[in-house]
Amino acid sequence: MATSPPIETVTTDVLIIGAGAAGLRTSIELAEKGIDCLVLGKRDHGDAHTIWAAGGINASLGSLDPEDRWEIHAADTFNEGHLVNDATAVELLCQRAPERIRELDAWGIDFNRTDDGTINQRYFGAQSFRRTCFVGDRTGKALMETLVQKAMTLNVPYRQNLYITDLVVDDGRATGAVGFDMETGRPVAFDADAVVIAAGGHTSLFRRSSSRPDENTGDAQALAFRAGVSLRDMEFVQFHPTGKVHPEEEAGHLVTEAVRGEGGRLYNAEGERFMERYSPNQMELDARDVVARAIEQEVREGRGTENDAVLLDISHRDDAYIHERLPRMVEEFAEQGVDITKEPMEVAPTAHYAMGGIEVNFETGQTAVDGLYAVGECTTGVHGANRLGGNSLVETIVFGQITGQHIAETLSTRPHTPLSEAQVREYVAAQDHLAASEGTHTPEEIMTHLRNLMWDHAGILRNEDSLLTGLHQLQQLQEAARDLDVQADRTTLRYENAQNVRSMLITAETILRGALERTESRGAHARTDYPDKDPAWKQNIRCVPTGNGGMDVAIHAVDAPSAPVQRAIDEEHELDYHHLE
Amino acid sequence: MTLNVEIKRYNPEKDDAPHWESYEVPADPLDSALALLLHVKWHIDGTLSLRKSCAHGVCGSDAMQINGENKLACSVLVQDLVDNDGATVKFAPLPAAPVIKDLVIDQSRFFEKYREVKPWLINDNPAPEKERKQSPAEHEIIEEATKCIMCGACTHACPSTWASPDYLGPAAMLKAYRYTFDTRDDGEGERLDTVDSENGLWKCYTIFNCNEACPKDIDITRWLSALKRRSAVTA
């Protein structure tokens, strides 16, 4: 194997790993306060997983339901999260959401409007009021575009097609990162005073996932973990009830919740509207975990379609209404010859969102490592045991702003620690070593096995046997990964996959260990051997790194919600589905 | 079916000029054109370079010339291109742009033009306590234009772009329309200065190639005509 090209060194004050909504909003805050930063993305600029978010973004604006307020938004978030959320995170999220949404409006996002000209809001699962702002069914794309354009006005610099392999931590302080340029293959070292991880979730660890297969590989979590930061709540993985079933390459891609928000009905293969049995009041708009488990149950009991799926039908609505509210769904299904204004869509659950992730202090965005921050899906705490639809986009902009502001206010007090050349050389040598690796197992083979084992043993329904089997198989894969066959340079997909495998194996282990530890069912974590929620388990599970990839499992106490939010919880607000009929 | 896939290849480090290469690719009528290219890249020749990402017509990265027309490779099906076994599907980079390698063009000029029209909301008046009001009817004026995914299919299909590389082109001017006609925007003056110029609106001769190329079926010519009328009135 030829020696690698010379290392390029880049210096910036704040390095932001991830160019989706969370990373961009952080960069905008920094740039507005005159701080130098650099945004890194794995793909072309403007193309991040954010653009897949369809249905909307929550804020208690009360455009249509004036009785809504931030405390009720918080209560809904806690209820959906089964009270293991981080109380500070939830309250900041819900208090700050309205101002962030109006700021987006001032920056030009084209939210759909009410007849009065205010921002329109739709129903979304498990929310007491119409609270979800939307741009048709392409809200994430519109959010991304607005942030890219705002960043452009501030001349925020970015690098695209850049893969980060390691963080550089010196004496407990983050001093930069090492990666490579995916187009030229050149290794790159970044020297920075603060590093922000804003690199998304891990749901492509599962066989059927709404994520693109080469993204959300858990690299954000693994980067932090290897740098010494604990991961928390990893057992909570949201399975979205409605993923596509075919064509095969699109299996798992999302059918937006907005279809149900606009009145879509679920039927089993026998034509029965089965949610009447599982949730007679909230019906199809009950929490995502409830609907996903109901579908799984219908399929396991033999009432699914031949593709182990159920039917989602919106055809009772007017054609024009469906075209106005769900244009992308109409278009995507039309490509497959399905006219959703006339016939149902075939859907099944799909891994969709990581509630768990990197532990941070939400008032600052700071992790346990000095100078290392994290924002967005890669963190844990906002969503508890399950996420309310429409809360993920708003999380990115609320905590991007908070983190950016905190860094801007404190950066000048941080003495500069130069990037350790020895560490840079060590990480680049490891990159070279991986590229040259000649062995038995391809990265693709390991990824496929891993995705199957996570789906089969740590999926929608779990138990001790399945999780122990999963852990055992994972250990075998970790062993196999020591004998990896790569022999490809840094510009190849094979090499990217080899790097992904490194992260995926770590992040998968934290999910399995967390799920095995939690001997109850709560939110998205459903144990068939412990089907009930156990009040004693109202706490968080942390995976604490012990060095060299090892981990300990520890318990973390949960703070109680503040008095006004507790009052809102006690008031028991609830969506009455039959408003929609 | 098996198709004859022809790709215009160019590696500046090795080739003096672009040349066509042929590949035999198994295909299903319901495959996307992108699937043909990925088959070549993954199973025949890993050195093939192309931009692609979401594979869903959302990100706009895989616009290219397919059988002579600018299209998104992920959004066109084999059955819409050819219907018989052994037929030829030809892939070339978008025309009138410098080629970096194979199907990858240098988009920097394209994005500079986008930037020139100030594609953001301009309004220096202090924002009200709540949002700026906009009725659904006012929103509808810009709604179709907001569906643009900046793939570049239109601009690189436009004869005015081919003739004048500095011409702003339909994609950038559609953005100018989208913000100028946004009732919350106050930047008409500065934006029209840019588009109402030698390299702007008046090089649009309503040839409609942009409309035909747009994978989102945006009636670009119609919105540029509205922008022309606004410019004429303002001038």
JSON list of N, CA and C in Angstrom, two decimals, chain B residues 175-204:
[
{"chain": "B", "resi": 175, "resn": "LYS", "atom": "N", "xyz": [-34.99, 31.78, -7.70]},
{"chain": "B", "resi": 175, "resn": "LYS", "atom": "CA", "xyz": [-34.80, 32.15, -6.28]},
{"chain": "B", "resi": 175, "resn": "LYS", "atom": "C", "xyz": [-35.09, 33.64, -6.10]},
{"chain": "B", "resi": 176, "resn": "ALA", "atom": "N", "xyz": [-34.63, 34.45, -7.06]},
{"chain": "B", "resi": 176, "resn": "ALA", "atom": "CA", "xyz": [-34.91, 35.89, -6.97]},
{"chain": "B", "resi": 176, "resn": "ALA", "atom": "C", "xyz": [-36.41, 36.11, -6.96]},
{"chain": "B", "resi": 177, "resn": "TYR", "atom": "N", "xyz": [-37.14, 35.38, -7.81]},
{"chain": "B", "resi": 177, "resn": "TYR", "atom": "CA", "xyz": [-38.60, 35.49, -7.81]},
{"chain": "B", "resi": 177, "resn": "TYR", "atom": "C", "xyz": [-39.17, 35.09, -6.45]},
{"chain": "B", "resi": 178, "resn": "ARG", "atom": "N", "xyz": [-38.68, 33.93, -5.92]},
{"chain": "B", "resi": 178, "resn": "ARG", "atom": "CA", "xyz": [-39.23, 33.38, -4.69]},
{"chain": "B", "resi": 178, "resn": "ARG", "atom": "C", "xyz": [-39.12, 34.39, -3.54]},
{"chain": "B", "resi": 179, "resn": "TYR", "atom": "N", "xyz": [-38.01, 35.12, -3.46]},
{"chain": "B", "resi": 179, "resn": "TYR", "atom": "CA", "xyz": [-37.89, 36.09, -2.35]},
{"chain": "B", "resi": 179, "resn": "TYR", "atom": "C", "xyz": [-38.52, 37.43, -2.68]},
{"chain": "B", "resi": 180, "resn": "THR", "atom": "N", "xyz": [-38.41, 37.88, -3.94]},
{"chain": "B", "resi": 180, "resn": "THR", "atom": "CA", "xyz": [-38.99, 39.18, -4.30]},
{"chain": "B", "resi": 180, "resn": "THR", "atom": "C", "xyz": [-40.51, 39.17, -4.14]},
{"chain": "B", "resi": 181, "resn": "PHE", "atom": "N", "xyz": [-41.12, 38.05, -4.44]},
{"chain": "B", "resi": 181, "resn": "PHE", "atom": "CA", "xyz": [-42.58, 37.96, -4.35]},
{"chain": "B", "resi": 181, "resn": "PHE", "atom": "C", "xyz": [-43.05, 37.45, -2.99]},
{"chain": "B", "resi": 182, "resn": "ASP", "atom": "N", "xyz": [-42.12, 37.25, -2.07]},
{"chain": "B", "resi": 182, "resn": "ASP", "atom": "CA", "xyz": [-42.50, 36.87, -0.70]},
{"chain": "B", "resi": 182, "resn": "ASP", "atom": "C", "xyz": [-42.96, 38.16, -0.01]},
{"chain": "B", "resi": 183, "resn": "THR", "atom": "N", "xyz": [-44.22, 38.20, 0.45]},
{"chain": "B", "resi": 183, "resn": "THR", "atom": "CA", "xyz": [-44.78, 39.45, 0.99]},
{"chain": "B", "resi": 183, "resn": "THR", "atom": "C", "xyz": [-44.04, 39.92, 2.24]},
{"chain": "B", "resi": 184, "resn": "ARG", "atom": "N", "xyz": [-43.21, 39.04, 2.84]},
{"chain": "B", "resi": 184, "resn": "ARG", "atom": "CA", "xyz": [-42.48, 39.47, 4.04]},
{"chain": "B", "resi": 184, "resn": "ARG", "atom": "C", "xyz": [-41.16, 40.14, 3.67]},
{"chain": "B", "resi": 185, "resn": "ASP", "atom": "N", "xyz": [-40.84, 40.10, 2.37]},
{"chain": "B", "resi": 185, "resn": "ASP", "atom": "CA", "xyz": [-39.52, 40.57, 1.93]},
{"chain": "B", "resi": 185, "resn": "ASP", "atom": "C", "xyz": [-39.57, 42.03, 1.51]},
{"chain": "B", "resi": 186, "resn": "ASP", "atom": "N", "xyz": [-38.47, 42.72, 1.76]},
{"chain": "B", "resi": 186, "resn": "ASP", "atom": "CA", "xyz": [-38.40, 44.15, 1.47]},
{"chain": "B", "resi": 186, "resn": "ASP", "atom": "C", "xyz": [-37.18, 44.43, 0.60]},
{"chain": "B", "resi": 187, "resn": "GLY", "atom": "N", "xyz": [-36.62, 43.40, -0.01]},
{"chain": "B", "resi": 187, "resn": "GLY", "atom": "CA", "xyz": [-35.33, 43.57, -0.70]},
{"chain": "B", "resi": 187, "resn": "GLY", "atom": "C", "xyz": [-35.45, 43.70, -2.21]},
{"chain": "B", "resi": 188, "resn": "GLU", "atom": "N", "xyz": [-36.66, 44.04, -2.67]},
{"chain": "B", "resi": 188, "resn": "GLU", "atom": "CA", "xyz": [-36.89, 44.08, -4.11]},
{"chain": "B", "resi": 188, "resn": "GLU", "atom": "C", "xyz": [-35.85, 44.94, -4.83]},
{"chain": "B", "resi": 189, "resn": "GLY", "atom": "N", "xyz": [-35.58, 46.11, -4.28]},
{"chain": "B", "resi": 189, "resn": "GLY", "atom": "CA", "xyz": [-34.64, 47.03, -4.92]},
{"chain": "B", "resi": 189, "resn": "GLY", "atom": "C", "xyz": [-33.29, 46.40, -5.18]},
{"chain": "B", "resi": 190, "resn": "GLU", "atom": "N", "xyz": [-32.65, 45.88, -4.11]},
{"chain": "B", "resi": 190, "resn": "GLU", "atom": "CA", "xyz": [-31.31, 45.34, -4.30]},
{"chain": "B", "resi": 190, "resn": "GLU", "atom": "C", "xyz": [-31.32, 44.09, -5.18]},
{"chain": "B", "resi": 191, "resn": "ARG", "atom": "N", "xyz": [-32.36, 43.30, -5.07]},
{"chain": "B", "resi": 191, "resn": "ARG", "atom": "CA", "xyz": [-32.37, 42.06, -5.84]},
{"chain": "B", "resi": 191, "resn": "ARG", "atom": "C", "xyz": [-32.63, 42.36, -7.31]},
{"chain": "B", "resi": 192, "resn": "LEU", "atom": "N", "xyz": [-33.57, 43.29, -7.58]},
{"chain": "B", "resi": 192, "resn": "LEU", "atom": "CA", "xyz": [-33.88, 43.59, -8.98]},
{"chain": "B", "resi": 192, "resn": "LEU", "atom": "C", "xyz": [-32.69, 44.25, -9.68]},
{"chain": "B", "resi": 193, "resn": "ASP", "atom": "N", "xyz": [-31.88, 44.98, -8.93]},
{"chain": "B", "resi": 193, "resn": "ASP", "atom": "CA", "xyz": [-30.67, 45.55, -9.52]},
{"chain": "B", "resi": 193, "resn": "ASP", "atom": "C", "xyz": [-29.83, 44.45, -10.17]},
{"chain": "B", "resi": 194, "resn": "THR", "atom": "N", "xyz": [-29.77, 43.31, -9.51]},
{"chain": "B", "resi": 194, "resn": "THR", "atom": "CA", "xyz": [-28.97, 42.21, -10.04]},
{"chain": "B", "resi": 194, "resn": "THR", "atom": "C", "xyz": [-29.64, 41.51, -11.21]},
{"chain": "B", "resi": 195, "resn": "VAL", "atom": "N", "xyz": [-30.92, 41.23, -11.07]},
{"chain": "B", "resi": 195, "resn": "VAL", "atom": "CA", "xyz": [-31.56, 40.43, -12.14]},
{"chain": "B", "resi": 195, "resn": "VAL", "atom": "C", "xyz": [-31.96, 41.27, -13.35]},
{"chain": "B", "resi": 196, "resn": "ASP", "atom": "N", "xyz": [-32.21, 42.57, -13.13]},
{"chain": "B", "resi": 196, "resn": "ASP", "atom": "CA", "xyz": [-32.61, 43.44, -14.23]},
{"chain": "B", "resi": 196, "resn": "ASP", "atom": "C", "xyz": [-31.34, 43.99, -14.88]},
{"chain": "B", "resi": 197, "resn": "SER", "atom": "N", "xyz": [-30.54, 43.10, -15.45]},
{"chain": "B", "resi": 197, "resn": "SER", "atom": "CA", "xyz": [-29.24, 43.52, -15.95]},
{"chain": "B", "resi": 197, "resn": "SER", "atom": "C", "xyz": [-28.91, 42.74, -17.21]},
{"chain": "B", "resi": 198, "resn": "GLU", "atom": "N", "xyz": [-27.78, 43.09, -17.79]},
{"chain": "B", "resi": 198, "resn": "GLU", "atom": "CA", "xyz": [-27.36, 42.47, -19.05]},
{"chain": "B", "resi": 198, "resn": "GLU", "atom": "C", "xyz": [-27.32, 40.95, -18.96]},
{"chain": "B", "resi": 199, "resn": "ASN", "atom": "N", "xyz": [-26.84, 40.44, -17.81]},
{"chain": "B", "resi": 199, "resn": "ASN", "atom": "CA", "xyz": [-26.74, 39.00, -17.66]},
{"chain": "B", "resi": 199, "resn": "ASN", "atom": "C", "xyz": [-27.91, 38.40, -16.88]},
{"chain": "B", "resi": 200, "resn": "GLY", "atom": "N", "xyz": [-28.98, 39.17, -16.81]},
{"chain": "B", "resi": 200, "resn": "GLY", "atom": "CA", "xyz": [-30.12, 38.72, -16.03]},
{"chain": "B", "resi": 200, "resn": "GLY", "atom": "C", "xyz": [-31.31, 38.39, -16.89]},
{"chain": "B", "resi": 201, "resn": "LEU", "atom": "N", "xyz": [-32.47, 38.84, -16.40]},
{"chain": "B", "resi": 201, "resn": "LEU", "atom": "CA", "xyz": [-33.76, 38.48, -16.98]},
{"chain": "B", "resi": 201, "resn": "LEU", "atom": "C", "xyz": [-33.89, 38.60, -18.49]},
{"chain": "B", "resi": 202, "resn": "TRP", "atom": "N", "xyz": [-33.24, 39.62, -19.03]},
{"chain": "B", "resi": 202, "resn": "TRP", "atom": "CA", "xyz": [-33.54, 39.91, -20.44]},
{"chain": "B", "resi": 202, "resn": "TRP", "atom": "C", "xyz": [-32.81, 38.98, -21.39]},
{"chain": "B", "resi": 203, "resn": "LYS", "atom": "N", "xyz": [-31.98, 38.12, -20.85]},
{"chain": "B", "resi": 203, "resn": "LYS", "atom": "CA", "xyz": [-31.42, 37.05, -21.70]},
{"chain": "B", "resi": 203, "resn": "LYS", "atom": "C", "xyz": [-32.32, 35.81, -21.70]},
{"chain": "B", "resi": 204, "resn": "CYS", "atom": "N", "xyz": [-33.41, 35.88, -20.97]},
{"chain": "B", "resi": 204, "resn": "CYS", "atom": "CA", "xyz": [-34.38, 34.78, -21.02]},
{"chain": "B", "resi": 204, "resn": "CYS", "atom": "C", "xyz": [-35.30, 35.03, -22.19]}
]
